PDB file of C-alpha atoms and ligand atoms in Angstrom:
ATOM      1  CA  MET A 187      17.000  29.448  -8.481  1.00  0.00           C
ATOM      2  CA  SER A 188      16.072  27.465 -11.058  1.00  0.00           C
ATOM      3  CA  ASN A 189      13.602  28.147 -13.641  1.00  0.00           C
ATOM      4  CA  LYS A 190      11.004  25.231 -14.037  1.00  0.00           C
ATOM      5  CA  ILE A 191      10.226  24.079 -17.760  1.00  0.00           C
ATOM      6  CA  ILE A 192       8.600  21.615 -19.321  1.00  0.00           C
ATOM      7  CA  ILE A 193      10.805  18.464 -20.697  1.00  0.00           C
ATOM      8  CA  ALA A 194       9.008  16.362 -23.618  1.00  0.00           C
ATOM      9  CA  ILE A 195      11.333  12.625 -24.127  1.00  0.00           C
ATOM     10  CA  ASP A 196       9.932  11.002 -27.381  1.00  0.00           C
ATOM     11  CA  GLY A 197      10.678   7.938 -29.270  1.00  0.00           C
ATOM     12  CA  THR A 198       9.728   4.112 -30.002  1.00  0.00           C
ATOM     13  CA  SER A 199       9.597   1.675 -26.990  1.00  0.00           C
ATOM     14  CA  SER A 200      12.389   0.455 -25.293  1.00  0.00           C
ATOM     15  CA  THR A 201      14.963   3.165 -26.123  1.00  0.00           C
ATOM     16  CA  GLY A 202      15.196   4.276 -22.183  1.00  0.00           C
ATOM     17  CA  LYS A 203      13.127   6.926 -21.950  1.00  0.00           C
ATOM     18  CA  SER A 204      11.544   6.407 -18.910  1.00  0.00           C
ATOM     19  CA  THR A 205      14.480   5.069 -17.003  1.00  0.00           C
ATOM     20  CA  LEU A 206      16.187   8.371 -18.183  1.00  0.00           C
ATOM     21  CA  ALA A 207      12.926  10.710 -17.719  1.00  0.00           C
ATOM     22  CA  LYS A 208      12.884   9.099 -14.106  1.00  0.00           C
ATOM     23  CA  ARG A 209      16.595   9.664 -13.211  1.00  0.00           C
ATOM     24  CA  ILE A 210      16.156  13.424 -14.365  1.00  0.00           C
ATOM     25  CA  SER A 211      12.835  13.888 -12.653  1.00  0.00           C
ATOM     26  CA  LYS A 212      14.700  12.743  -9.240  1.00  0.00           C
ATOM     27  CA  LYS A 213      17.903  14.823  -9.924  1.00  0.00           C
ATOM     28  CA  LEU A 214      15.374  17.917 -10.409  1.00  0.00           C
ATOM     29  CA  ASN A 215      12.549  17.515  -8.131  1.00  0.00           C
ATOM     30  CA  TYR A 216      10.095  17.218 -11.304  1.00  0.00           C
ATOM     31  CA  LYS A 217       6.919  15.310 -12.087  1.00  0.00           C
ATOM     32  CA  TYR A 218       7.624  12.428 -14.237  1.00  0.00           C
ATOM     33  CA  ILE A 219       4.378  11.539 -16.048  1.00  0.00           C
ATOM     34  CA  ASP A 220       4.512   8.444 -17.902  1.00  0.00           C
ATOM     35  CA  SER A 221       1.900   9.136 -20.857  1.00  0.00           C
ATOM     36  CA  GLY A 222       1.972   5.424 -21.951  1.00  0.00           C
ATOM     37  CA  ALA A 223       0.526   4.498 -18.646  1.00  0.00           C
ATOM     38  CA  MET A 224      -2.101   6.075 -19.556  1.00  0.00           C
ATOM     39  CA  TYR A 225      -2.734   4.492 -22.983  1.00  0.00           C
ATOM     40  CA  ARG A 226      -1.975   1.227 -21.086  1.00  0.00           C
ATOM     41  CA  ALA A 227      -4.683   1.612 -18.460  1.00  0.00           C
ATOM     42  CA  LEU A 228      -7.295   2.327 -20.917  1.00  0.00           C
ATOM     43  CA  THR A 229      -6.125  -1.070 -22.517  1.00  0.00           C
ATOM     44  CA  TYR A 230      -6.726  -2.723 -19.608  1.00  0.00           C
ATOM     45  CA  TYR A 231      -9.991  -1.171 -18.958  1.00  0.00           C
ATOM     46  CA  ALA A 232     -11.193  -2.038 -22.482  1.00  0.00           C
ATOM     47  CA  ILE A 233      -9.171  -5.873 -22.405  1.00  0.00           C
ATOM     48  CA  HIS A 234     -11.817  -6.084 -18.738  1.00  0.00           C
ATOM     49  CA  GLN A 235     -14.369  -4.843 -20.095  1.00  0.00           C
ATOM     50  CA  LYS A 236     -14.233  -6.965 -23.282  1.00  0.00           C
ATOM     51  CA  TYR A 237     -14.363  -4.318 -25.690  1.00  0.00           C
ATOM     52  CA  ILE A 238     -10.965  -5.578 -27.121  1.00  0.00           C
ATOM     53  CA  SER A 239      -9.379  -8.690 -28.011  1.00  0.00           C
ATOM     54  CA  LYS A 240      -7.132 -10.426 -30.461  1.00  0.00           C
ATOM     55  CA  ASN A 241      -9.631 -10.136 -33.184  1.00  0.00           C
ATOM     56  CA  HIS A 242     -12.135  -7.845 -31.965  1.00  0.00           C
ATOM     57  CA  PHE A 243     -12.410  -3.758 -31.046  1.00  0.00           C
ATOM     58  CA  ASP A 244     -15.752  -2.066 -30.183  1.00  0.00           C
ATOM     59  CA  LYS A 245     -14.515   1.193 -30.394  1.00  0.00           C
ATOM     60  CA  ILE A 246     -17.680   2.977 -29.909  1.00  0.00           C
ATOM     61  CA  LYS A 247     -18.037   1.259 -26.396  1.00  0.00           C
ATOM     62  CA  LEU A 248     -15.198   2.689 -25.307  1.00  0.00           C
ATOM     63  CA  ILE A 249     -15.689   6.031 -26.725  1.00  0.00           C
ATOM     64  CA  ASN A 250     -18.927   6.005 -25.207  1.00  0.00           C
ATOM     65  CA  ASP A 251     -17.351   5.563 -21.899  1.00  0.00           C
ATOM     66  CA  ILE A 252     -15.091   8.209 -21.819  1.00  0.00           C
ATOM     67  CA  PRO A 253     -17.182  10.574 -19.596  1.00  0.00           C
ATOM     68  CA  TYR A 254     -17.329   7.822 -16.646  1.00  0.00           C
ATOM     69  CA  ILE A 255     -13.194   6.791 -17.210  1.00  0.00           C
ATOM     70  CA  TYR A 256     -11.088   9.488 -15.124  1.00  0.00           C
ATOM     71  CA  ILE A 257      -7.385   9.066 -15.694  1.00  0.00           C
ATOM     72  CA  ASP A 258      -4.864  10.538 -13.359  1.00  0.00           C
ATOM     73  CA  PHE A 259      -1.636  10.342 -11.556  1.00  0.00           C
ATOM     74  CA  ARG A 260      -1.190  10.119  -7.535  1.00  0.00           C
ATOM     75  CA  LYS A 261       1.755  10.388  -5.684  1.00  0.00           C
ATOM     76  CA  ASN A 262       2.594   6.756  -4.106  1.00  0.00           C
ATOM     77  CA  SER A 263       3.500   7.543  -0.878  1.00  0.00           C
ATOM     78  CA  THR A 264       5.984   4.541  -0.188  1.00  0.00           C
ATOM     79  CA  ASN A 265       7.821   5.530  -3.172  1.00  0.00           C
ATOM     80  CA  ASN A 266       7.086   8.481  -4.109  1.00  0.00           C
ATOM     81  CA  LYS A 267       6.452   8.138  -7.522  1.00  0.00           C
ATOM     82  CA  TYR A 268       3.755   9.240  -9.697  1.00  0.00           C
ATOM     83  CA  GLU A 269       1.229   6.473 -10.684  1.00  0.00           C
ATOM     84  CA  VAL A 270      -1.378   6.432 -13.350  1.00  0.00           C
ATOM     85  CA  HIS A 271      -4.801   5.749 -11.221  1.00  0.00           C
ATOM     86  CA  LEU A 272      -7.939   5.214 -13.300  1.00  0.00           C
ATOM     87  CA  ASN A 273     -11.520   5.879 -11.441  1.00  0.00           C
ATOM     88  CA  GLY A 274      -9.241   6.477  -8.457  1.00  0.00           C
ATOM     89  CA  ILE A 275      -7.590   2.618  -8.396  1.00  0.00           C
ATOM     90  CA  PRO A 276      -4.238   2.143  -9.025  1.00  0.00           C
ATOM     91  CA  TYR A 277      -3.258   0.387 -12.111  1.00  0.00           C
ATOM     92  CA  GLU A 278       0.660   0.502 -12.121  1.00  0.00           C
ATOM     93  CA  ASN A 279       0.912  -3.091 -11.716  1.00  0.00           C
ATOM     94  CA  LYS A 280      -1.471  -4.473 -14.297  1.00  0.00           C
ATOM     95  CA  ILE A 281      -0.390  -2.510 -17.086  1.00  0.00           C
ATOM     96  CA  ARG A 282       3.088  -4.071 -18.470  1.00  0.00           C
ATOM     97  CA  SER A 283       2.168  -7.124 -19.199  1.00  0.00           C
ATOM     98  CA  LEU A 284       2.659  -8.646 -22.616  1.00  0.00           C
ATOM     99  CA  ALA A 285      -1.144  -8.523 -23.167  1.00  0.00           C
ATOM    100  CA  VAL A 286      -1.361  -5.119 -22.972  1.00  0.00           C
ATOM    101  CA  SER A 287       1.347  -4.224 -24.787  1.00  0.00           C
ATOM    102  CA  ASN A 288      -0.176  -6.342 -27.861  1.00  0.00           C
ATOM    103  CA  LEU A 289      -3.102  -4.166 -27.970  1.00  0.00           C
ATOM    104  CA  VAL A 290      -2.356  -0.822 -26.703  1.00  0.00           C
ATOM    105  CA  SER A 291      -1.177   0.709 -30.020  1.00  0.00           C
ATOM    106  CA  GLU A 292      -4.780  -0.314 -31.314  1.00  0.00           C
ATOM    107  CA  ILE A 293      -6.520   1.903 -28.559  1.00  0.00           C
ATOM    108  CA  ALA A 294      -3.832   4.741 -29.204  1.00  0.00           C
ATOM    109  CA  THR A 295      -5.050   4.835 -32.670  1.00  0.00           C
ATOM    110  CA  VAL A 296      -8.373   6.224 -31.383  1.00  0.00           C
ATOM    111  CA  ASP A 297      -8.674   9.976 -31.830  1.00  0.00           C
ATOM    112  CA  GLU A 298     -11.560  10.529 -29.398  1.00  0.00           C
ATOM    113  CA  LEU A 299      -9.331   8.725 -26.689  1.00  0.00           C
ATOM    114  CA  ARG A 300      -6.128  10.760 -27.615  1.00  0.00           C
ATOM    115  CA  GLN A 301      -7.960  14.079 -27.255  1.00  0.00           C
ATOM    116  CA  GLN A 302      -9.325  13.293 -23.704  1.00  0.00           C
ATOM    117  CA  MET A 303      -5.659  12.106 -22.600  1.00  0.00           C
ATOM    118  CA  VAL A 304      -3.878  14.972 -23.997  1.00  0.00           C
ATOM    119  CA  ARG A 305      -6.359  17.190 -21.931  1.00  0.00           C
ATOM    120  CA  VAL A 306      -5.339  15.571 -19.034  1.00  0.00           C
ATOM    121  CA  GLN A 307      -1.697  15.840 -20.106  1.00  0.00           C
ATOM    122  CA  HIS A 308      -1.916  19.868 -20.339  1.00  0.00           C
ATOM    123  CA  THR A 309      -3.721  19.936 -17.183  1.00  0.00           C
ATOM    124  CA  LEU A 310      -0.729  18.063 -15.956  1.00  0.00           C
ATOM    125  CA  GLY A 311       2.219  20.542 -17.594  1.00  0.00           C
ATOM    126  CA  LEU A 312       0.313  24.078 -16.147  1.00  0.00           C
ATOM    127  CA  LYS A 313       3.150  24.708 -13.594  1.00  0.00           C
ATOM    128  CA  LYS A 314       5.873  23.363 -15.735  1.00  0.00           C
ATOM    129  CA  GLY A 315       8.401  20.913 -13.760  1.00  0.00           C
ATOM    130  CA  VAL A 316       7.260  18.350 -15.464  1.00  0.00           C
ATOM    131  CA  ILE A 317       9.444  15.559 -17.676  1.00  0.00           C
ATOM    132  CA  MET A 318       6.985  13.706 -19.789  1.00  0.00           C
ATOM    133  CA  ASP A 319       7.504  10.422 -22.297  1.00  0.00           C
ATOM    134  CA  GLY A 320       5.975   9.377 -24.996  1.00  0.00           C
ATOM    135  CA  ARG A 321       4.892   9.365 -28.524  1.00  0.00           C
ATOM    136  CA  ASP A 322       3.806  12.836 -29.375  1.00  0.00           C
ATOM    137  CA  ILE A 323       4.914  14.851 -26.442  1.00  0.00           C
ATOM    138  CA  GLY A 324       6.996  17.388 -28.338  1.00  0.00           C
ATOM    139  CA  THR A 325       4.718  17.248 -31.554  1.00  0.00           C
ATOM    140  CA  VAL A 326       1.195  17.708 -30.328  1.00  0.00           C
ATOM    141  CA  VAL A 327       0.714  17.829 -26.240  1.00  0.00           C
ATOM    142  CA  PHE A 328       3.849  20.439 -25.668  1.00  0.00           C
ATOM    143  CA  PRO A 329       4.809  21.388 -29.378  1.00  0.00           C
ATOM    144  CA  ASP A 330       6.241  24.904 -27.184  1.00  0.00           C
ATOM    145  CA  ALA A 331       8.193  22.638 -24.440  1.00  0.00           C
ATOM    146  CA  GLU A 332      11.371  24.310 -23.627  1.00  0.00           C
ATOM    147  CA  ILE A 333      13.506  21.242 -24.524  1.00  0.00           C
ATOM    148  CA  LYS A 334      13.055  18.016 -26.756  1.00  0.00           C
ATOM    149  CA  PHE A 335      14.417  14.806 -26.587  1.00  0.00           C
ATOM    150  CA  TYR A 336      13.944  12.016 -29.348  1.00  0.00           C
ATOM    151  CA  LEU A 337      15.312   8.993 -28.329  1.00  0.00           C
ATOM    152  CA  GLU A 338      16.349   6.041 -31.166  1.00  0.00           C
ATOM    153  CA  ALA A 339      17.948   2.757 -30.542  1.00  0.00           C
ATOM    154  CA  THR A 340      18.419  -0.478 -32.957  1.00  0.00           C
ATOM    155  CA  MET A 341      14.916  -2.807 -32.800  1.00  0.00           C
ATOM    156  CA  GLU A 342      17.276  -5.813 -31.513  1.00  0.00           C
ATOM    157  CA  LEU A 343      18.627  -4.184 -28.792  1.00  0.00           C
ATOM    158  CA  ARG A 344      15.166  -2.525 -27.443  1.00  0.00           C
ATOM    159  CA  ALA A 345      13.957  -5.914 -27.890  1.00  0.00           C
ATOM    160  CA  LYS A 346      16.623  -7.298 -25.478  1.00  0.00           C
ATOM    161  CA  ARG A 347      16.013  -4.396 -22.931  1.00  0.00           C
ATOM    162  CA  ARG A 348      12.002  -5.014 -22.647  1.00  0.00           C
ATOM    163  CA  PHE A 349      12.714  -8.585 -22.915  1.00  0.00           C
ATOM    164  CA  ASP A 350      15.149  -8.713 -19.539  1.00  0.00           C
ATOM    165  CA  GLU A 351      12.494  -6.240 -17.894  1.00  0.00           C
ATOM    166  CA  LEU A 352       9.562  -8.650 -18.495  1.00  0.00           C
ATOM    167  CA  PHE A 353      11.543 -12.467 -17.969  1.00  0.00           C
ATOM    168  CA  GLN A 354      11.499 -10.757 -14.100  1.00  0.00           C
ATOM    169  CA  ILE A 355       8.265 -10.953 -13.628  1.00  0.00           C
ATOM    170  CA  ASP A 356       7.408 -13.499 -16.423  1.00  0.00           C
ATOM    171  CA  LYS A 357       9.668 -16.638 -16.535  1.00  0.00           C
ATOM    172  CA  ASN A 358       7.585 -18.324 -19.512  1.00  0.00           C
ATOM    173  CA  ILE A 359       8.055 -15.211 -21.656  1.00  0.00           C
ATOM    174  CA  THR A 360      10.511 -15.483 -25.046  1.00  0.00           C
ATOM    175  CA  TYR A 361      12.412 -13.221 -26.881  1.00  0.00           C
ATOM    176  CA  GLU A 362      11.206 -13.824 -29.945  1.00  0.00           C
ATOM    177  CA  GLU A 363       7.309 -12.815 -28.397  1.00  0.00           C
ATOM    178  CA  VAL A 364       8.677  -9.414 -27.164  1.00  0.00           C
ATOM    179  CA  LEU A 365      10.346  -8.567 -30.709  1.00  0.00           C
ATOM    180  CA  ALA A 366       7.138  -9.283 -32.460  1.00  0.00           C
ATOM    181  CA  ASN A 367       5.292  -7.000 -29.864  1.00  0.00           C
ATOM    182  CA  ILE A 368       8.035  -4.155 -30.531  1.00  0.00           C
ATOM    183  CA  LYS A 369       7.800  -4.363 -34.436  1.00  0.00           C
ATOM    184  CA  LEU A 370       4.032  -4.574 -34.461  1.00  0.00           C
ATOM    185  CA  ARG A 371       3.739  -1.383 -32.078  1.00  0.00           C
ATOM    186  CA  ASP A 372       6.631   0.285 -34.198  1.00  0.00           C
ATOM    187  CA  ASN A 373       4.443   0.011 -37.004  1.00  0.00           C
ATOM    188  CA  GLN A 374       1.250   1.093 -35.797  1.00  0.00           C
ATOM    189  CA  ASP A 375       2.720   3.847 -33.630  1.00  0.00           C
ATOM    190  CA  THR A 376       4.325   5.398 -36.679  1.00  0.00           C
ATOM    191  CA  ASN A 377       1.633   5.318 -38.988  1.00  0.00           C
ATOM    192  CA  ARG A 378      -1.409   5.766 -37.509  1.00  0.00           C
ATOM    193  CA  LYS A 379      -3.402   8.379 -38.586  1.00  0.00           C
ATOM    194  CA  HIS A 380      -3.772  10.854 -35.383  1.00  0.00           C
ATOM    195  CA  SER A 381      -0.765  11.973 -33.783  1.00  0.00           C
ATOM    196  CA  PRO A 382       1.921   9.425 -34.855  1.00  0.00           C
ATOM    197  CA  LEU A 383       4.800   9.245 -33.914  1.00  0.00           C
ATOM    198  CA  LYS A 384       7.764  10.995 -35.069  1.00  0.00           C
ATOM    199  CA  LYS A 385      10.310  13.324 -34.660  1.00  0.00           C
ATOM    200  CA  ALA A 386       9.570  16.988 -33.625  1.00  0.00           C
ATOM    201  CA  LYS A 387      11.635  19.307 -35.992  1.00  0.00           C
ATOM    202  CA  ASP A 388      13.331  21.088 -33.071  1.00  0.00           C
ATOM    203  CA  ALA A 389      13.629  17.821 -30.943  1.00  0.00           C
ATOM    204  CA  ILE A 390      17.194  16.561 -30.241  1.00  0.00           C
ATOM    205  CA  LEU A 391      18.026  13.307 -31.687  1.00  0.00           C
ATOM    206  CA  ILE A 392      19.660  10.791 -29.513  1.00  0.00           C
ATOM    207  CA  ASN A 393      20.513   7.575 -30.097  1.00  0.00           C
ATOM    208  CA  THR A 394      20.953   5.550 -27.224  1.00  0.00           C
ATOM    209  CA  ASP A 395      22.395   2.064 -28.548  1.00  0.00           C
ATOM    210  CA  ASN A 396      26.056   2.265 -26.989  1.00  0.00           C
ATOM    211  CA  LEU A 397      25.931   4.748 -24.062  1.00  0.00           C
ATOM    212  CA  THR A 398      25.451   3.982 -20.857  1.00  0.00           C
ATOM    213  CA  LEU A 399      22.761   5.029 -18.462  1.00  0.00           C
ATOM    214  CA  ASP A 400      25.146   7.549 -16.564  1.00  0.00           C
ATOM    215  CA  GLU A 401      26.456   8.700 -19.925  1.00  0.00           C
ATOM    216  CA  LEU A 402      23.387   9.357 -21.133  1.00  0.00           C
ATOM    217  CA  GLU A 403      21.914  11.124 -18.369  1.00  0.00           C
ATOM    218  CA  LEU A 404      25.127  13.228 -18.716  1.00  0.00           C
ATOM    219  CA  LYS A 405      24.394  14.128 -22.478  1.00  0.00           C
ATOM    220  CA  LEU A 406      20.614  15.011 -21.663  1.00  0.00           C
ATOM    221  CA  PHE A 407      21.697  17.144 -19.066  1.00  0.00           C
ATOM    222  CA  ASN A 408      24.066  19.514 -21.134  1.00  0.00           C
ATOM    223  CA  TYR A 409      21.394  20.253 -23.085  1.00  0.00           C
ATOM    224  CA  ILE A 410      18.840  21.075 -19.933  1.00  0.00           C
ATOM    225  CA  ASN A 411      21.110  22.634 -17.344  1.00  0.00           C
ATOM    226  CA  PRO A 412      21.742  25.843 -19.969  1.00  0.00           C
ATOM    227  CA  LEU A 413      17.778  26.063 -19.633  1.00  0.00           C
ATOM    228  CA  ILE A 414      16.998  25.846 -16.097  1.00  0.00           C
ATOM    229  CA  THR A 415      19.855  28.149 -14.801  1.00  0.00           C
ATOM    230  CA  LYS A 416      19.372  30.977 -17.664  1.00  0.00           C
ATOM    231  CA  ASN A 417      16.962  33.571 -15.389  1.00  0.00           C
ATOM    232  CA  LEU A 418      19.301  33.559 -12.470  1.00  0.00           C
TER     233      LEU A 418
HETATM  234  O1   DC B 702       5.713   4.144 -23.667  1.00  0.00           O
HETATM  235  P1   DC B 702       4.933   2.742 -23.810  1.00  0.00           P
HETATM  236  O2   DC B 702       5.589   1.930 -24.773  1.00  0.00           O
HETATM  237  O3   DC B 702       4.432   2.379 -22.361  1.00  0.00           O
HETATM  238  O4   DC B 702       3.407   3.218 -24.334  1.00  0.00           O
HETATM  239  C1   DC B 702       2.441   2.278 -24.827  1.00  0.00           C
HETATM  240  C2   DC B 702       1.525   2.394 -25.739  1.00  0.00           C
HETATM  241  O5   DC B 702       1.124   3.990 -25.432  1.00  0.00           O
HETATM  242  C3   DC B 702       2.754   2.870 -27.074  1.00  0.00           C
HETATM  243  O6   DC B 702       3.060   1.731 -27.814  1.00  0.00           O
HETATM  244  C4   DC B 702       1.944   3.736 -28.214  1.00  0.00           C
HETATM  245  C5   DC B 702       0.893   4.405 -27.165  1.00  0.00           C
HETATM  246  N1   DC B 702       1.372   5.773 -26.608  1.00  0.00           N
HETATM  247  C6   DC B 702       0.811   6.710 -27.140  1.00  0.00           C
HETATM  248  O7   DC B 702       0.134   6.747 -28.169  1.00  0.00           O
HETATM  249  N2   DC B 702       1.252   8.092 -27.093  1.00  0.00           N
HETATM  250  C7   DC B 702       1.935   8.708 -26.039  1.00  0.00           C
HETATM  251  N3   DC B 702       2.345   9.564 -25.827  1.00  0.00           N
HETATM  252  C8   DC B 702       2.256   7.390 -25.353  1.00  0.00           C
HETATM  253  C9   DC B 702       2.259   6.384 -25.687  1.00  0.00           C
END
């Protein structure tokens, strides 16, 4: 019998958090929740409503819309993955663009929005058996998570990984703009006032630079396995 726990994975962008979280969730039959997708869906909404652009952000209008914005995760019956929905509409395919990436950290500074996202995240974790990745999962969302990981990697390697991913969908993208976006988001995510990205004191630090995905997965399972089998 296995003991269901909450697994928190934090770190800067493109450190491999979501890839590893997806793999682990599949093996454990846990729900994988990509908390960044929630901030991305909010950003897509704000762009669409013309509340935010490169030089303008009408925070108040977005905050006023909070009661009308319902974000949740629903299982896609074709691939069995939990995907972010905003007011019942799937947003997964619209939120990975550089246009969204360039504005999402600004959206993520707004405390009122964060509080609402954290409420949803708490509900998702009520029954445990959840692996959630993001920036504040081990520090703010689930400070009592049974296990927390903090992933790091060099900026250039992260930009290369993200560039390779984005280039598959957009052949006009350049490595330089991806690197600039990663620098911008690192800066905004770690220096913001509310729930900045930082390693929780009890998080296990994992450097992903020189390890393959299989090696990383094994490494994380070495920490996870004793916790999920301890109540046998
Ligand atoms: O994980 P990601 O790169 O898709 O996240 C997009 C942005 O959302 C990230 O730059 C900061 C924000 N974010 C956050 O502030 N808190 C989280 N728990 C997850 C993401």
